[in-house]
Short mmCIF file of C-alpha atoms and ligand atoms in Angstrom, two decimals:
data_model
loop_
_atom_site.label_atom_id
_atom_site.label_comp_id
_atom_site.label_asym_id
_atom_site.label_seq_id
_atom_site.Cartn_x
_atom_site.Cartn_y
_atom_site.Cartn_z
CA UNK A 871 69.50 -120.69 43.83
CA UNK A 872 72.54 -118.88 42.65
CA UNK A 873 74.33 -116.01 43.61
CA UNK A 874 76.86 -113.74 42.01
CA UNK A 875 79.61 -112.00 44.57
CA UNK A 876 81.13 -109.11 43.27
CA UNK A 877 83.98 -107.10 44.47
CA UNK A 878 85.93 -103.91 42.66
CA UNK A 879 88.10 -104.03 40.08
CA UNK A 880 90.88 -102.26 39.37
CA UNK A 881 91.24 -102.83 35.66
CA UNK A 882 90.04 -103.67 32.35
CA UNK A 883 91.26 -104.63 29.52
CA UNK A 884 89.46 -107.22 27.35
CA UNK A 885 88.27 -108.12 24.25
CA UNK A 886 85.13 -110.57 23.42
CA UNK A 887 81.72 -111.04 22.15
CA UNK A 888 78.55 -111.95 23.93
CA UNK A 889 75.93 -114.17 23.15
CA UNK A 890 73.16 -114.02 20.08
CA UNK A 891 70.79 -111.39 19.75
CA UNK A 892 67.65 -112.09 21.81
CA UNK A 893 64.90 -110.08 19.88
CA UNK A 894 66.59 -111.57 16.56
CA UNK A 895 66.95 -115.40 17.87
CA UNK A 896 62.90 -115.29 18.67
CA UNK A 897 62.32 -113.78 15.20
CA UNK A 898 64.60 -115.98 13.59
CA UNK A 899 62.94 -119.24 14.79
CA UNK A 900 59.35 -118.21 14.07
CA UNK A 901 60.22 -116.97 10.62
CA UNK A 902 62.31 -119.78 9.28
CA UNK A 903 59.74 -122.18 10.99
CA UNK A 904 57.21 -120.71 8.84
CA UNK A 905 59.55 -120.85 5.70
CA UNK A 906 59.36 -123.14 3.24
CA UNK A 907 62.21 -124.99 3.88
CA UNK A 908 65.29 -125.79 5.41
CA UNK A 909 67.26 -122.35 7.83
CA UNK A 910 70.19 -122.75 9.20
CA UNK A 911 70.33 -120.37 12.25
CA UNK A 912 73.88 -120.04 13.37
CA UNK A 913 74.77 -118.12 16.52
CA UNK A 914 70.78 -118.41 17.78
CA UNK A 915 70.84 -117.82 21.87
CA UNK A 916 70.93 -120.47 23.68
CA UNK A 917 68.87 -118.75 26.39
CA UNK A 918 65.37 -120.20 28.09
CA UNK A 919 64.00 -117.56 26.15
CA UNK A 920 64.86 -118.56 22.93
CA UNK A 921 64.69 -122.20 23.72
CA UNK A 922 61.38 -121.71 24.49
CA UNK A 923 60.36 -119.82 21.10
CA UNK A 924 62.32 -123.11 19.49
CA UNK A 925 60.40 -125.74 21.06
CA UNK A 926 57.09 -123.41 20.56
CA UNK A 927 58.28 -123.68 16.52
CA UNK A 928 58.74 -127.55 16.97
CA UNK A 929 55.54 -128.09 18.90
CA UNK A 930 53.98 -126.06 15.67
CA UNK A 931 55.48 -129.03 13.58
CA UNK A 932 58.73 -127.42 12.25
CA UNK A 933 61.16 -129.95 12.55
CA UNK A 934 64.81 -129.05 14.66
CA UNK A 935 68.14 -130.47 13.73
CA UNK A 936 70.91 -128.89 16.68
CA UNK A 937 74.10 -129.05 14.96
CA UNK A 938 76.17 -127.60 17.89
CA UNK A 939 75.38 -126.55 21.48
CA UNK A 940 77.12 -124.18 23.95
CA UNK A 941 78.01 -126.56 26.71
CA UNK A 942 75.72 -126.36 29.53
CA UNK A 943 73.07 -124.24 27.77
CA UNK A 944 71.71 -125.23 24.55
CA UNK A 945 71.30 -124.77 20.97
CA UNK A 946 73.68 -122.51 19.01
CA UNK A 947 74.07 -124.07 15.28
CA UNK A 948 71.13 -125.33 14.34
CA UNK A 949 68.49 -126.18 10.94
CA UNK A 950 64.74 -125.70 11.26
CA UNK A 951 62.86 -126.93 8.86
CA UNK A 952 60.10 -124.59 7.69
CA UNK A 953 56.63 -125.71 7.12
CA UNK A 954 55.54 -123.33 4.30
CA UNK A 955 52.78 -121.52 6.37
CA UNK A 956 51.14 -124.48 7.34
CA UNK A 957 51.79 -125.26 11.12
CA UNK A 958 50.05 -128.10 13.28
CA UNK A 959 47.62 -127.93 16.32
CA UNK A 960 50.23 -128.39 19.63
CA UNK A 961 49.57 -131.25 21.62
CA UNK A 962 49.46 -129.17 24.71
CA UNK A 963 50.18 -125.51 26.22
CA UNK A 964 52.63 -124.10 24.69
CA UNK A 965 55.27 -122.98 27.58
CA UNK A 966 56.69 -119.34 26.73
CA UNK A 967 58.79 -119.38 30.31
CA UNK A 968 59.31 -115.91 31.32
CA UNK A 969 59.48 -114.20 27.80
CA UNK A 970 57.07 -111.66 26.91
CA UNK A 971 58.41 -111.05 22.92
CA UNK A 972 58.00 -115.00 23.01
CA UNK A 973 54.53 -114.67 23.82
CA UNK A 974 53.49 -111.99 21.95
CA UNK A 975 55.22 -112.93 18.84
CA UNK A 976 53.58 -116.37 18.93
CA UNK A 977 50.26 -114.99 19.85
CA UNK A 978 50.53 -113.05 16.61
CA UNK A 979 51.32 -116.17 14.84
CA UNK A 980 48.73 -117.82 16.25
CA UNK A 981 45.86 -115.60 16.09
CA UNK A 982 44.97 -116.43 11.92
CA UNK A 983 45.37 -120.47 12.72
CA UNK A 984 42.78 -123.08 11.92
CA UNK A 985 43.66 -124.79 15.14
CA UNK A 986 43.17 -123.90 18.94
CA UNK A 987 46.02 -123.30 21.01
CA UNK A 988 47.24 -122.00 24.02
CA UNK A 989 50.07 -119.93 25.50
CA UNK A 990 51.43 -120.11 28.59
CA UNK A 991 53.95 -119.01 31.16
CA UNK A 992 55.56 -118.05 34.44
CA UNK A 993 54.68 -116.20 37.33
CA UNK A 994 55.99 -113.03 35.68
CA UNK A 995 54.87 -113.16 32.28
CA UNK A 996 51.31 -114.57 33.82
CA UNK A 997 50.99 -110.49 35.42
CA UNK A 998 52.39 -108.83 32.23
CA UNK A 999 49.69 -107.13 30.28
CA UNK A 1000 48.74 -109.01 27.29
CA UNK A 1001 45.51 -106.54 26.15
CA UNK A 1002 48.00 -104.61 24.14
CA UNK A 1003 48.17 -107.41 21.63
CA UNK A 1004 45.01 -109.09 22.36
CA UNK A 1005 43.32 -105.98 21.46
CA UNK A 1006 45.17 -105.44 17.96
CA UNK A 1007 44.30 -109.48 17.45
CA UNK A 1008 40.40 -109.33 18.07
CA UNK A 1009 40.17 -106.12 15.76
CA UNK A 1010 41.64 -108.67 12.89
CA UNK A 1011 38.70 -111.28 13.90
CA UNK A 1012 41.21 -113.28 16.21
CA UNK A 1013 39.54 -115.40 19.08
CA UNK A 1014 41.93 -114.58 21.50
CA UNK A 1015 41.19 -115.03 25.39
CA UNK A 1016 43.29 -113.62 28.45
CA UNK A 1017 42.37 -116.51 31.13
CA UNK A 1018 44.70 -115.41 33.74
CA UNK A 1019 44.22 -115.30 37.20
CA UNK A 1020 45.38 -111.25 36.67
CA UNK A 1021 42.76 -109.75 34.35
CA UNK A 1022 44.19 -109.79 30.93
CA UNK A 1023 46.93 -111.72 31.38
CA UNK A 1024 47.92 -115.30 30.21
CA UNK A 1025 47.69 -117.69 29.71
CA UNK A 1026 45.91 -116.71 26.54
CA UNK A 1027 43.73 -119.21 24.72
CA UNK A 1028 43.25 -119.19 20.91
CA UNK A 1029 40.63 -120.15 18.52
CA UNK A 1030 40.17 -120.97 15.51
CA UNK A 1031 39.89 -117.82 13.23
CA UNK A 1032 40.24 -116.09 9.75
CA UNK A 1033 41.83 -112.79 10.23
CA UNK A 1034 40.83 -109.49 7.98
CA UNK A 1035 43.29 -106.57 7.68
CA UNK A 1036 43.17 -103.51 9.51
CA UNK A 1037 45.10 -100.48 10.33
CA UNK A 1038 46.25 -100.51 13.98
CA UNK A 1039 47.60 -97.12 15.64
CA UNK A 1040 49.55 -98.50 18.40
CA UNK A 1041 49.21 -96.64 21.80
CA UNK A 1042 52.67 -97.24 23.09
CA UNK A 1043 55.66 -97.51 21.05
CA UNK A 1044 56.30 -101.83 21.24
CA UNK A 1045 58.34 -103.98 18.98
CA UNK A 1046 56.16 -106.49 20.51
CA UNK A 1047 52.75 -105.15 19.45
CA UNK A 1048 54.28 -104.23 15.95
CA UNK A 1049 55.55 -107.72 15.61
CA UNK A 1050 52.36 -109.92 16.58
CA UNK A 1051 50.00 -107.40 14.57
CA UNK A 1052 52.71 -108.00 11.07
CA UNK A 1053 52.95 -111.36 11.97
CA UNK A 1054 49.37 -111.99 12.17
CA UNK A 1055 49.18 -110.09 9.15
CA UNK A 1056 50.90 -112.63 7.11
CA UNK A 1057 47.56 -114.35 7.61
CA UNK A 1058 44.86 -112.05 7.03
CA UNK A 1059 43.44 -110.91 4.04
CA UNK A 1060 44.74 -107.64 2.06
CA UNK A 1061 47.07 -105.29 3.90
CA UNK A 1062 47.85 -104.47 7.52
CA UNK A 1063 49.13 -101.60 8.65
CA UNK A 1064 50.83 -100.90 12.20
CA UNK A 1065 51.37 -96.97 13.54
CA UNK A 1066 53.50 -96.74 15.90
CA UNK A 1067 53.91 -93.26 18.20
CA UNK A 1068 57.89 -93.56 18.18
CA UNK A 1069 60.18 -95.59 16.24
CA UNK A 1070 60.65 -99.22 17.84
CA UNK A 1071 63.13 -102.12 16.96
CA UNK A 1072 62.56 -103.26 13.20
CA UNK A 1073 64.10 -106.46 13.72
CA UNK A 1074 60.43 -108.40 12.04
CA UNK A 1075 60.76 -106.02 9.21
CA UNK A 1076 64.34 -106.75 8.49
CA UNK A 1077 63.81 -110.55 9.10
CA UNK A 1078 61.07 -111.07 6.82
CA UNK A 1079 63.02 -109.21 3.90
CA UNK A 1080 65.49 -111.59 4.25
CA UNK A 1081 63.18 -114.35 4.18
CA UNK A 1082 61.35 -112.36 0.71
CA UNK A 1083 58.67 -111.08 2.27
CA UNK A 1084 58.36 -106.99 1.76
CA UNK A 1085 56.34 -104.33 3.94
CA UNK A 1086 56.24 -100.83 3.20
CA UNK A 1087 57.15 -98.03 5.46
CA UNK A 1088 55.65 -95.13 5.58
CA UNK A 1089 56.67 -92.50 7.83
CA UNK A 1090 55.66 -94.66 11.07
CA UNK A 1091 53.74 -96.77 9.15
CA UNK A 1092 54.13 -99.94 8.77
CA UNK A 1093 52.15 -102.38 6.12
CA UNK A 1094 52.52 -105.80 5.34
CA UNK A 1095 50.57 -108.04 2.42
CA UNK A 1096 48.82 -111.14 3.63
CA UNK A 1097 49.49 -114.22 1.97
CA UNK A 1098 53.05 -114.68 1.25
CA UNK A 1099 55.26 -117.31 1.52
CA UNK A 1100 58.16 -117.10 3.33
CA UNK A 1101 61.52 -118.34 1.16
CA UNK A 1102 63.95 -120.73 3.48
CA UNK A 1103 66.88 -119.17 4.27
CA UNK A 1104 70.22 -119.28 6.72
CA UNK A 1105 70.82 -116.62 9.52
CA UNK A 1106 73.79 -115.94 11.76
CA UNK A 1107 72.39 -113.61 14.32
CA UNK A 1108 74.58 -110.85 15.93
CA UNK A 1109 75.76 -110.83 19.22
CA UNK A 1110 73.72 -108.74 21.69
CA UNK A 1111 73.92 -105.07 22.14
CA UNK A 1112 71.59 -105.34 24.90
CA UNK A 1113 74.05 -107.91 26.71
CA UNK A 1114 77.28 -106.01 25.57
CA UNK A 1115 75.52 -102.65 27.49
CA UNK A 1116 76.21 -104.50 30.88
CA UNK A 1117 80.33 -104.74 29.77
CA UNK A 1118 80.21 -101.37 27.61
CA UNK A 1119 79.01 -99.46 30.94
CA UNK A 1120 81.48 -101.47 32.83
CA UNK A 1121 84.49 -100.14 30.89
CA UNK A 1122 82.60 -96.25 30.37
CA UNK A 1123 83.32 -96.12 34.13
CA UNK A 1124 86.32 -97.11 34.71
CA UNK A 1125 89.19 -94.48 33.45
CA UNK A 1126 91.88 -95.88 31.89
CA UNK A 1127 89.91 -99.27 30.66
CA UNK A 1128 89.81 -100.46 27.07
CA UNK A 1129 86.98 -103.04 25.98
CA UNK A 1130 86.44 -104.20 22.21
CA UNK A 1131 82.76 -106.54 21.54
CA UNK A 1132 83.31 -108.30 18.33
CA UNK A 1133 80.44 -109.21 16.21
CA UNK A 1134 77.64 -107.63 17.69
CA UNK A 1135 74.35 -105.98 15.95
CA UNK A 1136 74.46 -102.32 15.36
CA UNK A 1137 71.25 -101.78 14.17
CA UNK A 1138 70.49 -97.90 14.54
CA UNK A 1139 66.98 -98.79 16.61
CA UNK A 1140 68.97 -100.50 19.46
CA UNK A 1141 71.85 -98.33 19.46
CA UNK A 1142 70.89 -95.18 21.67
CA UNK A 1143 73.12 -96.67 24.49
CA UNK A 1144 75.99 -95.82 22.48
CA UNK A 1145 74.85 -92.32 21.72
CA UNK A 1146 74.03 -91.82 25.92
CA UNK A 1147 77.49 -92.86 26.67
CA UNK A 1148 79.31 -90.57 24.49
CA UNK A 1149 77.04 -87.66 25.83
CA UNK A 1150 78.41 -89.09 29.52
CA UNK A 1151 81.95 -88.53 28.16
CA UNK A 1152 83.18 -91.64 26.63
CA UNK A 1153 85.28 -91.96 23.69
CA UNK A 1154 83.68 -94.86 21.25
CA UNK A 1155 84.64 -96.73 17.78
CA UNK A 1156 82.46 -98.62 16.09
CA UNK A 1157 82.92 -100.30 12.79
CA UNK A 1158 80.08 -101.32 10.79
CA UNK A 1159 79.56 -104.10 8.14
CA UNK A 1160 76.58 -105.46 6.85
CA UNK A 1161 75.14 -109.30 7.08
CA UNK A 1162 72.11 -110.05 5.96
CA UNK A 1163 70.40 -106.90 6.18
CA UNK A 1164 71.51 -106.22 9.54
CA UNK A 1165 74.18 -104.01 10.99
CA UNK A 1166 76.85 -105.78 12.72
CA UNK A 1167 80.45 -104.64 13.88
CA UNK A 1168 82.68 -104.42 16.45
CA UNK A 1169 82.82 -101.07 19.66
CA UNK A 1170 85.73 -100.77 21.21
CA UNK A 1171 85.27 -97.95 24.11
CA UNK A 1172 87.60 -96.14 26.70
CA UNK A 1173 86.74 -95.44 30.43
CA UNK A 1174 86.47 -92.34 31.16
CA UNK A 1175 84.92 -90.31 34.25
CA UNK A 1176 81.23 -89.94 33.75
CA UNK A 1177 79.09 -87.31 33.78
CA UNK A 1178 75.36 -87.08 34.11
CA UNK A 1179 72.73 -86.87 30.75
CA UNK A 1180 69.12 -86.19 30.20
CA UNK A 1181 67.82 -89.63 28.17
CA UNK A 1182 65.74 -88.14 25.28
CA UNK A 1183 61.78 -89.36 25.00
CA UNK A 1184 62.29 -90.33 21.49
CA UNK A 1185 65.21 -92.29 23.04
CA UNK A 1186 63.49 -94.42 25.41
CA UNK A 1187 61.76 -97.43 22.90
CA UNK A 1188 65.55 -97.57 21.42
CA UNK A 1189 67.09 -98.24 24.94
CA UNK A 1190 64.19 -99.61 27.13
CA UNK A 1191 66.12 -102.55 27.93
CA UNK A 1192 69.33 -100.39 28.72
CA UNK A 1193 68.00 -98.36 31.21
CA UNK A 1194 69.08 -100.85 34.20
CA UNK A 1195 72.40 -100.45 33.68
CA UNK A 1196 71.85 -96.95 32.21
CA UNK A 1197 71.14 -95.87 35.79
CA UNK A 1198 73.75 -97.93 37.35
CA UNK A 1199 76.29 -95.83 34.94
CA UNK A 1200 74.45 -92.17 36.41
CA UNK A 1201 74.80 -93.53 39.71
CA UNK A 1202 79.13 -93.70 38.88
CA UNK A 1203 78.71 -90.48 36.91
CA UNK A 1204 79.15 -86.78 38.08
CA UNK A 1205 75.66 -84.89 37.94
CA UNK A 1206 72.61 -85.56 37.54
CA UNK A 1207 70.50 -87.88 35.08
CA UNK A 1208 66.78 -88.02 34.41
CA UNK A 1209 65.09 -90.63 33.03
CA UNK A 1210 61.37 -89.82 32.26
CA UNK A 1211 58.69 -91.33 30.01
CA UNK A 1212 60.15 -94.71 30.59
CA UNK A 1213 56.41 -95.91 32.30
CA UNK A 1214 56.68 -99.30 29.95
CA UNK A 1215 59.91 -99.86 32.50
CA UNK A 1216 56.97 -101.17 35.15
CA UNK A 1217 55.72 -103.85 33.03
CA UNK A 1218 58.65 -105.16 32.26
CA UNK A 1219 59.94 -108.87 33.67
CA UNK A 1220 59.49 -107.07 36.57
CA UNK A 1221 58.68 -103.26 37.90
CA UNK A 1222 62.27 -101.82 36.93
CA UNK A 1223 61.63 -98.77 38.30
CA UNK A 1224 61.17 -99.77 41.40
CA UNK A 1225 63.76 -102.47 41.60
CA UNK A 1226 66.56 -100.29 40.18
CA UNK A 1227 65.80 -97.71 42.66
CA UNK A 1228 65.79 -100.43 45.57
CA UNK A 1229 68.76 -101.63 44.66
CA UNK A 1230 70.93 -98.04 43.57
CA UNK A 1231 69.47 -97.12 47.77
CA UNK A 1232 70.80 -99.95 49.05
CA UNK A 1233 74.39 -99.31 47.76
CA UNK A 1234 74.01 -95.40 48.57
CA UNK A 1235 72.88 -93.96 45.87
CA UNK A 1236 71.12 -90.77 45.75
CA UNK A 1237 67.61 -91.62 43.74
CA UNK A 1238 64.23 -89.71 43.27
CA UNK A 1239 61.67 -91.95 41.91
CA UNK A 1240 58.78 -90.83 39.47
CA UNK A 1241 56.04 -92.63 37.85
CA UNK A 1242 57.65 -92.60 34.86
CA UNK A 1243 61.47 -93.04 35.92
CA UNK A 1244 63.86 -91.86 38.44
CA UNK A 1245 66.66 -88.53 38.78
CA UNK A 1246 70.06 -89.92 39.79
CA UNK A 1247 71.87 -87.56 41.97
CA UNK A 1248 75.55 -89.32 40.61
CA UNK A 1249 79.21 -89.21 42.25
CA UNK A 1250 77.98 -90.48 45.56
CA UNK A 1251 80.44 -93.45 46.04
CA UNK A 1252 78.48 -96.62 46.09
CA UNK A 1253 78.87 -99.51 48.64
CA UNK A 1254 78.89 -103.20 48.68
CA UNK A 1255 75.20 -104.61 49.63
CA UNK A 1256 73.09 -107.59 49.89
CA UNK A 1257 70.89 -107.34 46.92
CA UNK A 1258 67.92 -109.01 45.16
CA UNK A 1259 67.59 -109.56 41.40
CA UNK A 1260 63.80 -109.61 42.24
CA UNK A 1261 63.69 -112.63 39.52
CA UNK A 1262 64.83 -110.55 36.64
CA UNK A 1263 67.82 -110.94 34.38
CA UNK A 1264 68.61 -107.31 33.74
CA UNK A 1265 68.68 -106.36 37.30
CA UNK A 1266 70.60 -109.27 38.55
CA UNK A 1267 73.67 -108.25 35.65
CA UNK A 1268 73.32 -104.25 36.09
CA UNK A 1269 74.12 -104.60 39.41
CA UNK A 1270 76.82 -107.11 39.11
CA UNK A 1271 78.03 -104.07 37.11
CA UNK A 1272 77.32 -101.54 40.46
CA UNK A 1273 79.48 -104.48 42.27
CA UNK A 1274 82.15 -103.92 40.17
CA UNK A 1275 82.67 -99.86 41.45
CA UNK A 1276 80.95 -100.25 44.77
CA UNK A 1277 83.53 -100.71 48.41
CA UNK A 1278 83.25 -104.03 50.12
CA UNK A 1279 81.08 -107.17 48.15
CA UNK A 1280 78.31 -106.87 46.66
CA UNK A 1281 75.93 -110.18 46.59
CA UNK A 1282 73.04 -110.46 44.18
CA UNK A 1283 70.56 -113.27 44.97
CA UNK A 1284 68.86 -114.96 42.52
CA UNK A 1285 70.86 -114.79 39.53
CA UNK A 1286 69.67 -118.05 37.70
CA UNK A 1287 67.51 -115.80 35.81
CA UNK A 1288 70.49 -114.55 33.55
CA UNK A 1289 70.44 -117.66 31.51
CA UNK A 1290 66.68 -115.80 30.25
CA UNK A 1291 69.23 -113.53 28.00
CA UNK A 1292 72.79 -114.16 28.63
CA UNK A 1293 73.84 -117.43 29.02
CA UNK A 1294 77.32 -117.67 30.16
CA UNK A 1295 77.30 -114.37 31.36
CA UNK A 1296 78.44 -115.61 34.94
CA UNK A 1297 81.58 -117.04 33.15
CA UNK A 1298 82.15 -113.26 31.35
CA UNK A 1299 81.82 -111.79 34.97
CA UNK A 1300 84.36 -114.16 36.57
CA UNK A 1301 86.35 -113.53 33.34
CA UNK A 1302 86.21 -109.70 34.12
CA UNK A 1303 86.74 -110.18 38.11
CA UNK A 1304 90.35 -112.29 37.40
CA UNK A 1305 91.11 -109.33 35.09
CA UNK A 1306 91.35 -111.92 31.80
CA UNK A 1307 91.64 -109.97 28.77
CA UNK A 1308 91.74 -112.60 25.88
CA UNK A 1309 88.87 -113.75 23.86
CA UNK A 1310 89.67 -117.45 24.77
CA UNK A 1311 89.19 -116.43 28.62
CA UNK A 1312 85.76 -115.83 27.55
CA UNK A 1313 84.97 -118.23 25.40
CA UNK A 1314 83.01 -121.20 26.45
CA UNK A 1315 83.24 -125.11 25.14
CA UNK A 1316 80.73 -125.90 22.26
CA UNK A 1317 79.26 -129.18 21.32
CA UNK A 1318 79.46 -130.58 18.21
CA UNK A 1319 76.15 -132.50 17.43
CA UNK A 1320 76.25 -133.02 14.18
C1 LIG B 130 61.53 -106.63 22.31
C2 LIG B 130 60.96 -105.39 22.43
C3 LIG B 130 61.02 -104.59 23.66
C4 LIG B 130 62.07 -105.12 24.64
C5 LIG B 130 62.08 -106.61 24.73
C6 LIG B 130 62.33 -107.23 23.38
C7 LIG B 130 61.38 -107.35 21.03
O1 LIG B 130 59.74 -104.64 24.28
O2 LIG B 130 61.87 -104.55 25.91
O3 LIG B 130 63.10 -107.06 25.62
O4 LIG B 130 62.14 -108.30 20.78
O5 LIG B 130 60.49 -106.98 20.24
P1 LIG B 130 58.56 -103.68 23.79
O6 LIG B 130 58.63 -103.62 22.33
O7 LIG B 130 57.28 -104.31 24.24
O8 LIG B 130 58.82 -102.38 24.46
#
């Protein structure tokens, strides 16, 4: 089991990009499995997450060809070829590790088959609610079973069904839900339409128009036409903005520092972060360029000293993922920051509420916890502690991050769970701890397979 040891630093001064978009990489391989043809995905992340999604795709019967590999990790460059809509029963459970978008996504997929099949995964994901897609599914006709051990959670088994179309008002705002209910409405008859309460990620929408396939928006409506065909086609996906959040807060807290992310996705439902930072008093650029329908570009950002913000409700969807390192950032900051209406952060890879809160004690931070998220009391200096990552990736990196400011070392336990999201990001820490500051110090071997 690894451990990351973290100690203050002084300065910063880099310049790098992280690793592939997560929410695109699991799109990416569904849709261009379900193409009809051959996708190059360039830049996919090599993460267990995504791996998983892959080999879910391949088990399907869409064919893989890895044309280069991050050392160490896994597939980077590589051509799936697409089935046109016609996937093949699985020979077994199909392992989705600890990824909830992985399962949803695929139960979505799965729910319109003419095959049975069955979705699987780890502790975790086996005690993360699945009725909020399972629900959606069997309103479409899907034979969809929760057969956990937890009541209605996975693994989920699926039978054989022929989906109709319906119009789903979704009770919390969830890429995830969105996603499975579109993607299941590829394979129902006439036209599905999700509502969501806020705006979520629109990663699925922008994916499919890339692969030809339209839905309409309307409002906070989204509809979708069964029965198209997807058209093959190639994909570099973005580096991470949920990744670059755990360097971006590093640098926002430390005056004087200078950080610029290359290449990494700017699309306005997963920016927020950026927009929270400036309100804490940090001076950003970001340049913006288009690639294939999504926004990509580089932030460069300047350390600054903090001070507390309110995050905004209609915030929250846009920086769910954020808020770990969100609150390690109020923690550093002067003043307070609330974060309310954040309830989804409980079911989560694991109860982030909690955890955070644990975690921001044990250095010395001031926290009041709520149901629905936590009031940071900031500007009490942190100190070095023994901490747990609790199994999840985001906590084990956010408070590699609180290392970074907090006296003494800080030890995180359990970081092997990084390589869910970030692989490599153990390298980018060590990189930041030396005080590198050139793109090759970050920069890790790849494999040429081809
Ligand atoms: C994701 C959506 C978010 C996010 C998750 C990835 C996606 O979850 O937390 O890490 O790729 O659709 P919800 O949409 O369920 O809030």
């Amino acid at each position: 089991m690894s451990e990351f040891r973290v100690t203050p630093i002084a300065k910063l001064h880099a310049e790098f990009s992280v690793p592939g978009d997560k929410s695109m990489s699991h799109r990416a391989a569904i849709l261009a499995g379900l193409s009809n043809g051959a996708c190059t995905l360039r830049n996919f992340l090599p993460s267990e997450d995504c791996i998983n999604t892959l080999n879910a795709m391949m088990a399907l019967g869409a064919p893989c060809e890895i044309l280069d590999e991050l050392a160490g990790f896994g597939p980077l460059n590589l051509r799936l070829y697409g089935q046109s809509m016609r996937l093949r029963a699985p020979n077994g459970p199909i392992d989705c590790g600890n990824s909830g978008t992985g399962m949803r996504l695929l139960a979505g997929l799965l729910a319109g088959q003419s095959f049975t099949s069955e979705l699987c995964g780890d502790a975790s994901l086996s005690s993360r609610p699945m009725g909020r897609i399972t629900i959606p599914l069997r309103q479409m006709g899907a034979n969809i079973e929760p057969c956990g051990e937890k009541p209605g959670c996975a693994p989920l088994v699926i039978q054989p069904a022929k989906l109709n179309s319906i119009r789903y008002e979704m009770p919390v705002a969830s890429a995830q839900v969105k996603s499975a209910v579109l993607l299941a409405g590829l394979f129902a008859d006439g036209t599905t339409t999700v509502v969501q309460p806020a705006e979520t990620r629109d990663h699925t929408e922008r994916l499919l128009a890339s692969f030809g396939v339209s839905t309409r928006q309307d409002g906070n409506a989204i509809s979708i036409d069964g029965g198209q065909i997807l058209q093959a086609c190639d994909f570099t996906v973005p580096g991470d903005i949920s990744s670059a959040a755990f360097w971006l807060v590093a640098a926002a807290a430390l005056p004087g520092a200078r950080l610029l992310i290359k290449d990494v996705g700017l699309n306005p439902t997963r920016t927020a972060i950026l927009k929270v930072l400036s309100r804490m008093g940090v001076r950003m650029l970001e340049s913006v360029h288009h690639s294939q329908g999504e926004p990509v570009g580089n932030i460069e950002i300047h350390g600054a000293s903090l001070t507390g913000t309110t995050l905004l409700e209609s915030e929250i969807p846009n920086l769910i993922d954020e808020i770990p390192v969100i609150a390690v950032a109020a923690a550093l900051a002067s003043g307070r920051t609330i974060i309310r209406n954040a309830r989804e952060l409980r079911v989560k890879e694991t109860d982030r509420i909690t955890s955070v809160v644990h975690n921001l004690r044990a250095m010395g931070a001031v926290v009041d916890e709520f149901d629905d998220g936590m009031e940071i009391q900031g500007g009490h200096p942190l100190h070095g502690a023994d901490l747990d990552s609790f199994g999840d990736h985001r906590i084990a990196m956010a408070f590699a991050i609180a290392g970074l400011f907090a006296t003494g070392q800080t030890v995180i336990h359990q970081t092997d769970c990084v390589n869910t999201s970030y692989p490599g990001f153990a390298h980018h820490l060590a990189a930041i701890l030396n005080q590198r500051s050139r793109i090759e110090d970050f920069t890790l071997p790849i494999l040429s397979r081809s």
